[in-house]
């Protein structure tokens, strides 16, 4: 029988796929039974979807390469690591850290650094304060002698340990008590409801009364009530710093209480004390830690002021820079170096802690980041 031009061979139609058909259509057509195989269709669809995802991923990678590497200085690190990276590039932070490190090393190793005893009047026969005869710096005594013939350099080095001890202990007292009061008030105001707000008001009114008195006047009042001693100076300066830490931590916790993660934790049914201790408090300690560095400089100055007023450690075997400054007041006209050395020690040490604290505050504050 002759074949017409319009007739098509079924086998040719099955072997040659239509250009417009997909791989899935071809698979269905070449099924020997003439029916659609769901397994083959699913495999073909999966393969097609995988190829599409691969092409999309390649396009995204190519787009990222065209945009160039992203360098924001953080590298996905935490806030403390990012702040530390900025501190390493800050001249103010480096200067403060060097001063603080030198001061701490001198204070810790003062018995090894001091060449003589701080109380030995070895050169008393060479000094005549009544006749305004003093011994200045020389090879044997680098900073000269005081009015009793004691080595001034050794007394400065030994006094650094007392100054560091007073500053650190006073700051820890203020930080501990202030954090306890401020943390309690902040947690009560944020999560305590009506009774929490009442407790917050009661605590903060006490803090406001403490703030009504100047820091130094409050420290003098406490020292006068307890009596002159080294412990008195530590407690007096520490109590004077309590309101600063309390108000700062309370404000930070109230600000953190309105964040999304706190609202999410409350919506999930997390207990309030766990939210306060595990979420709000750790995120609120940054400003308080920075303030402790600044407070340490203030504590050193306040401790020196109390010693200058005669409320410090009365034991002469433990020299302190404030006491040395008070003893040198009588000889300002004849031997001003006796007052210059301890004054410079107080100023430089306080400057070091202040520079380091200000640099830390700028590094941790998002508004001041460059």
Phi, psi and omega in degrees: 000129183292149181265129180279156180297329184277352182282145181237144178278125181299325181291323177295322179294328180282328184277332183256108181285153176289135181300336182274354181273158179264177179296325179295321179295320179297320180297320181292324184287323184277007177295125184296336181276350181083003180246164181277129179265112182299326181295314180294322179296318180295320179295319180294319178295321178296317179298319179295318179296321178296318179296323178295316178297322179297318179294321177295318179297321178296320178295320179295318178296320179295320178296321177295323178293322179292327179288340179089164180292141180265124180227095179259008178085351183259323179064025180074015182277169178286175185293325180288320179293320178295320178296322179295323177296321178289327178295325180293339179259004182263120177298325179295318179293320180295317179297313179297319181294322179295315180297314181295319180296317178297317180296317181294319179296318178296319181293320182288322184252027182300321178298332179275332183277320183295123182284336183228172176287147182284345183246354183286122178268060186294324184251033181297332181286349180265353184245133178227087183299326181294334179257010180059039178251112180233160179254121179275192180299139177207177184298325182281326179232105189297325180249012179085195181242154176272192185289346179251008179082023178263149182292121185288325179296317179296322179291325177293318181292314178294324179293335178297323178295317179295321179295316179295319180298314180296316182295316182291313181295318179297319178294321178295321177296312179296320180293316182295309181292317180295320178293324178295313180290314181293322178294320177296315180294319180293318178294321180293319180290330184275317188238358188271352181072212184293317179292328177294319177295325177295316177296321178298316179297321181294316180293317184288336176290325175294318178296321179296323177294324176291325178288340180295335179265140174300152185301312182293321179294321176296320178294320178295320180296315179295317181295323179291327180286323184276319184118156184285122175188169178293322177296324179298317180298316180298312181293319182296312179292322179295316179295326179293337180268354183301313182300327181295311180293321183296311181292323181294315180292321178299314179298320179293322180289323177294321178294322179287336182294342180262007181284163184294324183292331176288317178297322178293320179295321178292324179292330179279356178087018178292141182295149187295319181293329177289323176297317182292317185276325186262342185239304186287312184298312180299326180280354180255356185278346182303304179298329181290321178294319176297318179296328179296326176294317177292324180292330178298321175296318178294323180296321178296318179292317179295321178295319176296323179294318178296319177294324178296326180277001178089013181257010181270204182287118182281351182287117182288345180286349177241087182294145178224143188300323178294319177294320177298322178294322178292321179293330181278355182297329182287344186240030182295325182281325183265326181221072183294340181295336178295331178266334183291318184297307178294327178296317178296322177299316180294315183294313183293319179295315178297324178296319179298312179294326179292315178298317180294319179294318179294321178295320177295322179295318178292326181288329182267345182274119181297331182288339183255005179286138181261000000 
